[in-house]
Structure formats: structure tokens, C-alpha cells
PDB file of C-alpha atoms in Angstrom:
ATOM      1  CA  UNK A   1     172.894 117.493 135.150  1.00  0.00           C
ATOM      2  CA  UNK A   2     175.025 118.802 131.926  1.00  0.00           C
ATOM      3  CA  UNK A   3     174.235 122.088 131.719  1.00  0.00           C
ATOM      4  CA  UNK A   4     174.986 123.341 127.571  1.00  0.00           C
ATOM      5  CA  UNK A   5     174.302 126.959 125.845  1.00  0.00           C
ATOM      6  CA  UNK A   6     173.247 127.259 122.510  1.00  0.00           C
ATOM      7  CA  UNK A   7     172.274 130.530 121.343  1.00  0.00           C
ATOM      8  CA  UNK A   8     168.611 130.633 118.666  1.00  0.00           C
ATOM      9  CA  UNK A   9     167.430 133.345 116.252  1.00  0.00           C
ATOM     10  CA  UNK A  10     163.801 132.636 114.695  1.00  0.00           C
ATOM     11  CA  UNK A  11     161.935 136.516 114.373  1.00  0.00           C
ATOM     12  CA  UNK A  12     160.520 138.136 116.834  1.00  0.00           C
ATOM     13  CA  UNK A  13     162.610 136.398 119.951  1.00  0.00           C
ATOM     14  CA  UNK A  14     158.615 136.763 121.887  1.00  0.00           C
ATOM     15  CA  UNK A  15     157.147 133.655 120.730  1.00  0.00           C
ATOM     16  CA  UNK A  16     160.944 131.996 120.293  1.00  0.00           C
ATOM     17  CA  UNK A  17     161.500 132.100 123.772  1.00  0.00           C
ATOM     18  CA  UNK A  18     158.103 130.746 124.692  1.00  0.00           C
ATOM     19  CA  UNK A  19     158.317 127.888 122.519  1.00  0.00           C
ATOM     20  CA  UNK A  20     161.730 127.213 123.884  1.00  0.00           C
ATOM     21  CA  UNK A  21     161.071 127.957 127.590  1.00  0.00           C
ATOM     22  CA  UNK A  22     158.304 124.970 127.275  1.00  0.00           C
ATOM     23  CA  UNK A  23     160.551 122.457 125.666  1.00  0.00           C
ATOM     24  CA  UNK A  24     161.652 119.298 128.725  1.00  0.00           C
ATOM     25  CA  UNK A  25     165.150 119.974 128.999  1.00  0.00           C
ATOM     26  CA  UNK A  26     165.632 123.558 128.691  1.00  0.00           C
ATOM     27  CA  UNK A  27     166.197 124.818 132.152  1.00  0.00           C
ATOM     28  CA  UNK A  28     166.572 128.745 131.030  1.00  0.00           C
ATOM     29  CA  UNK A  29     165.523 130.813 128.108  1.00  0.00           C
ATOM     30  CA  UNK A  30     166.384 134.274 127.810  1.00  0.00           C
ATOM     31  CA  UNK A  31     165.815 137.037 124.720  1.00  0.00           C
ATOM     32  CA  UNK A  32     168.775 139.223 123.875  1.00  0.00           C
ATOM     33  CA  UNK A  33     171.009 140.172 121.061  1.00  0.00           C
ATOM     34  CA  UNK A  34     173.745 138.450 119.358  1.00  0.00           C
ATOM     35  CA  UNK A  35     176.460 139.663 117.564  1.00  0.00           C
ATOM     36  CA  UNK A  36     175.783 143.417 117.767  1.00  0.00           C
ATOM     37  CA  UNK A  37     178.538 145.333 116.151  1.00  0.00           C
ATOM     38  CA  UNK A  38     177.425 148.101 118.962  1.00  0.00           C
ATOM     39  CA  UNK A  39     177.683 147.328 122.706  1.00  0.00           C
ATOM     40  CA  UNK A  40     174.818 146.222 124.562  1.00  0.00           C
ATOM     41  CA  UNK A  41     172.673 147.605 122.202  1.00  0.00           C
ATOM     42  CA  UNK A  42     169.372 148.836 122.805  1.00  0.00           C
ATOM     43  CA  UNK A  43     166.046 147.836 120.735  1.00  0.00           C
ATOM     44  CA  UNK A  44     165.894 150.882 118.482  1.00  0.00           C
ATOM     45  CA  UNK A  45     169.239 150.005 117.613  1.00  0.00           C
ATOM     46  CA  UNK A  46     168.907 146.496 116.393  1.00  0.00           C
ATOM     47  CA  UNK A  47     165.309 147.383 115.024  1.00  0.00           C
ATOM     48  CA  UNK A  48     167.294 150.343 113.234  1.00  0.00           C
ATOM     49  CA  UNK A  49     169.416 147.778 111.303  1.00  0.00           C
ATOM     50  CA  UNK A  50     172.544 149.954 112.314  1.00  0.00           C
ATOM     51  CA  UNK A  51     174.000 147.431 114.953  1.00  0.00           C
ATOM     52  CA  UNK A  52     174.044 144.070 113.219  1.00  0.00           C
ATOM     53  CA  UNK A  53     172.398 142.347 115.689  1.00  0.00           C
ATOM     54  CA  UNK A  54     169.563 139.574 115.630  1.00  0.00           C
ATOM     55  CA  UNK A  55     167.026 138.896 117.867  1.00  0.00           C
ATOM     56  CA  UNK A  56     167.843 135.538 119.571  1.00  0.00           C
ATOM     57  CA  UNK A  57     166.981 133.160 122.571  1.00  0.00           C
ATOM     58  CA  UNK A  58     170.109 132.055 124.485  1.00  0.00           C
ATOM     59  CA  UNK A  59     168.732 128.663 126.075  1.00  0.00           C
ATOM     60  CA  UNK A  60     170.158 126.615 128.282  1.00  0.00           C
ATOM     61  CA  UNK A  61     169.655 122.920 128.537  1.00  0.00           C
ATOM     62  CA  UNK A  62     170.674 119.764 130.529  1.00  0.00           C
ATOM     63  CA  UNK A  63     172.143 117.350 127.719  1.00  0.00           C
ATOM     64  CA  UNK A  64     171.432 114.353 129.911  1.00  0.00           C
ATOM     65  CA  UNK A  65     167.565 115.221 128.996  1.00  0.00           C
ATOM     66  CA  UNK A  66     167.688 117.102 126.019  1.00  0.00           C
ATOM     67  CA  UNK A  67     170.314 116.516 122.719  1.00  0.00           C
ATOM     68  CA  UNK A  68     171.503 119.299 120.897  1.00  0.00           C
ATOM     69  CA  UNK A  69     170.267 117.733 117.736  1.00  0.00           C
ATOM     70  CA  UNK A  70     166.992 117.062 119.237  1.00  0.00           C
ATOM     71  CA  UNK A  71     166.704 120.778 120.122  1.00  0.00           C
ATOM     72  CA  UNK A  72     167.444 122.020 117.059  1.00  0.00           C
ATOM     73  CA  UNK A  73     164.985 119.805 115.314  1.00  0.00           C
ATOM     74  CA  UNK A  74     162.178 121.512 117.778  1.00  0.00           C
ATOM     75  CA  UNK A  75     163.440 124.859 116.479  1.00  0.00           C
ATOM     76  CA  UNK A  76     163.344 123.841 112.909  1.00  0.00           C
ATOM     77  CA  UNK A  77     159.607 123.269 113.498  1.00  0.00           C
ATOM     78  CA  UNK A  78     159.095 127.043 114.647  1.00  0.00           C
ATOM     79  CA  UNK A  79     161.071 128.730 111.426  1.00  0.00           C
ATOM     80  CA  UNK A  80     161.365 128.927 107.686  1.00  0.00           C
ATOM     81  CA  UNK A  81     165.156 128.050 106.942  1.00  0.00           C
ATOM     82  CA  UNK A  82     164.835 129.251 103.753  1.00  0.00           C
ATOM     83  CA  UNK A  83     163.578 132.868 104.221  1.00  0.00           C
ATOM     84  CA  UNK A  84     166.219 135.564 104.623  1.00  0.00           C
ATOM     85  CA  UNK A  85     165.710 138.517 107.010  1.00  0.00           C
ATOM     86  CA  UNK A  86     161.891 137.216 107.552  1.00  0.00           C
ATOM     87  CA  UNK A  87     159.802 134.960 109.365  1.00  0.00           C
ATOM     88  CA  UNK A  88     156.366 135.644 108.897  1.00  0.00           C
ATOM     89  CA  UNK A  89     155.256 139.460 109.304  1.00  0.00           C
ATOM     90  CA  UNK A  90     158.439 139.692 110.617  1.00  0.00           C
ATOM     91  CA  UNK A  91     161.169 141.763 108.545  1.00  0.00           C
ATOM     92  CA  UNK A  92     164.554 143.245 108.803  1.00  0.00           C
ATOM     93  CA  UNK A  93     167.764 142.158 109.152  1.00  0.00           C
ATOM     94  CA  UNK A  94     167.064 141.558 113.038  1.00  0.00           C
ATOM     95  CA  UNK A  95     164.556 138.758 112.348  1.00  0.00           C
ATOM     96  CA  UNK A  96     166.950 136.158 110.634  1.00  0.00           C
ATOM     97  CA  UNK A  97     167.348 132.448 111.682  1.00  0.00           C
ATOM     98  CA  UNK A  98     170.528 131.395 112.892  1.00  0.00           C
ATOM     99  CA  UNK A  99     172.093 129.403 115.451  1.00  0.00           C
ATOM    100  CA  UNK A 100     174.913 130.394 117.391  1.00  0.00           C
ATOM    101  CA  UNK A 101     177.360 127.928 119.944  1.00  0.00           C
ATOM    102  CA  UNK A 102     179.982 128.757 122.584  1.00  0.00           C
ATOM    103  CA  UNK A 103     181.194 125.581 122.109  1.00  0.00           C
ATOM    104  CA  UNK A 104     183.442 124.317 118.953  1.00  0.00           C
ATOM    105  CA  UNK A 105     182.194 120.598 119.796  1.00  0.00           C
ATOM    106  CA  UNK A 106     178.520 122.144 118.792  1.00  0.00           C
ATOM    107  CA  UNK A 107     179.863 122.887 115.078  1.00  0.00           C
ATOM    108  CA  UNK A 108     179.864 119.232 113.784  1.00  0.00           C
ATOM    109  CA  UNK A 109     176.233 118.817 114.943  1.00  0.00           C
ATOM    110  CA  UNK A 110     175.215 121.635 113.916  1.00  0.00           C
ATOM    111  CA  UNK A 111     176.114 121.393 110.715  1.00  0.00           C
ATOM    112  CA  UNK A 112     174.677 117.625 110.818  1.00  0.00           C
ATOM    113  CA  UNK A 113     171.669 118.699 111.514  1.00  0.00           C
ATOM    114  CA  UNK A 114     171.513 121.605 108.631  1.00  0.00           C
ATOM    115  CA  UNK A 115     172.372 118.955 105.957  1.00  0.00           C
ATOM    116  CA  UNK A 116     169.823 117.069 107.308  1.00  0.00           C
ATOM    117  CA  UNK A 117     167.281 119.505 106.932  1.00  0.00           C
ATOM    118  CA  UNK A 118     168.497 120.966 103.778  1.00  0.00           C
ATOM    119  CA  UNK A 119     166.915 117.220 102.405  1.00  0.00           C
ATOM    120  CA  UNK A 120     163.505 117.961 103.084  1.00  0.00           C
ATOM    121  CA  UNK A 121     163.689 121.603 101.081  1.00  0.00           C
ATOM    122  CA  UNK A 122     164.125 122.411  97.365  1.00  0.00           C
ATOM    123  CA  UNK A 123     165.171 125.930  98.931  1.00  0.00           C
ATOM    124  CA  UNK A 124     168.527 126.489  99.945  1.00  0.00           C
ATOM    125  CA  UNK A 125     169.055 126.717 103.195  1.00  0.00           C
ATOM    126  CA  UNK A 126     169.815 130.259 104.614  1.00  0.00           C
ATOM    127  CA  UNK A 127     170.125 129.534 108.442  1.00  0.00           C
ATOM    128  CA  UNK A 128     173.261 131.318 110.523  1.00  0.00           C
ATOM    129  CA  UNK A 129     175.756 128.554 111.579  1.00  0.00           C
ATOM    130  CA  UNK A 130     178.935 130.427 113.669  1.00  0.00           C
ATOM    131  CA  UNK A 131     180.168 130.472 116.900  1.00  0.00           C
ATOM    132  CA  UNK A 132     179.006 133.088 119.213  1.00  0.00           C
ATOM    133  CA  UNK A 133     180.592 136.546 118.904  1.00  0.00           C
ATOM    134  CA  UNK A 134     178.440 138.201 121.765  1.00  0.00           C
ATOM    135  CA  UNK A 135     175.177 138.089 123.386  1.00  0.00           C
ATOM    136  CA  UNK A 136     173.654 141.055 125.491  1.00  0.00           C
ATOM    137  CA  UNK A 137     170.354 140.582 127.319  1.00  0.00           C
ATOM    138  CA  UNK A 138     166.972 142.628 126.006  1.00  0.00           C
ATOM    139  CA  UNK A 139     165.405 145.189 128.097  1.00  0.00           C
ATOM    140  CA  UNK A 140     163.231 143.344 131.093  1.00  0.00           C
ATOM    141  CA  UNK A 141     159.782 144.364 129.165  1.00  0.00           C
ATOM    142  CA  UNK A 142     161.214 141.589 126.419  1.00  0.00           C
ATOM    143  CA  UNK A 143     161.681 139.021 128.929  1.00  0.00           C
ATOM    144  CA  UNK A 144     158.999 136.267 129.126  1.00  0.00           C
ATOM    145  CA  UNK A 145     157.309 138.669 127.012  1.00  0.00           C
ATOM    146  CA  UNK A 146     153.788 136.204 125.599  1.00  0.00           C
ATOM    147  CA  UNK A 147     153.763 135.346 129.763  1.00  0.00           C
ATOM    148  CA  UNK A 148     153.732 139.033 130.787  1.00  0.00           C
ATOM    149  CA  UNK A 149     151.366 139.819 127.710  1.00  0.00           C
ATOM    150  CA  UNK A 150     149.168 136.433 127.062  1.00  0.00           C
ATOM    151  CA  UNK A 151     147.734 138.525 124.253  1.00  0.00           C
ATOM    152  CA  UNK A 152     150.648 140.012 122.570  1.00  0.00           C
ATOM    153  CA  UNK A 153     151.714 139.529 118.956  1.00  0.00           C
ATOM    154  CA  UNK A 154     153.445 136.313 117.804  1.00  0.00           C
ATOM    155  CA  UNK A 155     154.782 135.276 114.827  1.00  0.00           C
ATOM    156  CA  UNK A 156     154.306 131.357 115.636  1.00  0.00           C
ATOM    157  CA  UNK A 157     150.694 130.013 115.748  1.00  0.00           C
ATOM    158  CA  UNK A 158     149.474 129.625 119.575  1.00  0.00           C
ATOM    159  CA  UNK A 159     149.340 125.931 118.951  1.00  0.00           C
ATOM    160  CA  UNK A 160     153.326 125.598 118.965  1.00  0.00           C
ATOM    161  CA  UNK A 161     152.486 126.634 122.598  1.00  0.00           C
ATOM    162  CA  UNK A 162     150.530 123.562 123.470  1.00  0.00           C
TER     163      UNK A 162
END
């Protein structure tokens, strides 16, 4: 097994983690905020605007299953690269896209893979691409949130589920 980390922002980190968390490969998923300006940060404050902070899915994956470029091209299918601060109903500073490494190596493919989707759009791109600069973990209630709450809002249709 080769464990990796990459770190996902899509909206609402619910149906993110979901999708994720059903994808062969990923062994973990787990909502939380990245790069908070404000220590371990609590929802009000990211929903607030005030810390900076986006809602995102750290996942981790075995690479001898799943590619980082594959992976990313399975989250490409759940956003809108080209929408700034929004996915769907979604709004605020909190819900941008953006992906976010630990691990330098990750740039290059990264980026690979954002050129390669910025063919199939007239729209420019507006997807995060930076190295992690922290993650703290959500509040439990946001963990496996759709499993907890089979009813509960998503942004993604319930097919991406399937």
C-alpha cells in the first residue's frame, strides 16, 4: 500500500466527502478546514468569511490503486472550475474549489491535470492550486454527514452517489 494525502475543496464538504469516501482507492475521507487564517476554527467562523478558510475533504488514498491524476479527474466531475466562491446554491468565500498537496511532487500533476481541463472550457479556470498551509478537522456532526443524515442537503445530484 502507498498511502498519499491530497487535500479537496468543492462547496459544501457534505456531499464532497461522500462522493470521495465511495471512490476504490480512497481509504479515508475526512471534512475540515484548510488554510484558516484563525486556529482551528469553528463553523460560524469560516461561514462568517472572517477566517479565510474553505470547506475541504482531506482524502487519503493508496497510489498503487488510485493515481493522483485519476482522482482529480473524479473530482472535476463533482465541481464547476470556473465558478468563484460558488458551487451550486452554495455561496461564500468558504465554498470555493481548490486543491491543496502536502507534497511538492503533487504540484507538477496538479497543474497537468488543470491545463488539461482548462481544454474542455471556454471559462477560465478558477480552481485553488497551492500547497497545504493547514487543515483542522470539522465538528463530529460534519463528519460522514449525507451517512448520518441520508436526507440532508447536497449540492451534487444523488446520482454522483451511485
Amino acid at each position: 500500500m502507498q498511502e498519499r494525502d491530497i487535500y479537496l475543496a468543492g462547496g459544501c464538504f457534505w456531499g464532497v466527502e461522500k462522493y470521495l469516501s465511495l471512490v476504490p482507492g480512497v481509504l479515508n475521507t475526512r471534512a475540515g478546514y484548510a488554510n484558516s487564517k484563525i486556529p482551528n476554527p469553528s463553523y460560524q467562523q469560516v461561514c462568517s468569511g472572517d477566517s479565510g478558510a474553505v470547506e475541504t475533504v482531506h482524502c487519503l488514498y493508496d497510489q498503487a490503486v488510485l493515481r493522483l491524476d485519476e482522482l482529480l479527474f473524479m473530482y472535476f466531475d463533482i465541481i464547476d472550475p470556473t465558478s468563484i466562491d460558488r458551487q451550486a446554491n452554495d455561496i461564500g468565500s468558504q465554498y470555493r474549489t481548490g486543491i491543496y498537496y502536502t507534497e511538492a511532487s503533487d504540484a507538477d500533476v496538479v497543474q497537468a491535470c488543470l491545463f488539461e481541463l482548462a481544454i474542455r472550457y471556454q471559462q477560465p479556470i478558477v480552481v485553488e492550486n497551492q500547497m497545504l498551509g493547514s487543515f483542522y478537522a470539522a465538528e463530529d456532526y460534519h463528519q460522514s454527514y449525507l451517512d448520518k443524515n441520508p436526507q440532508g442537503y447536497c449540492h451534487l445530484p444523488i446520482d454522483m452517489f451511485l
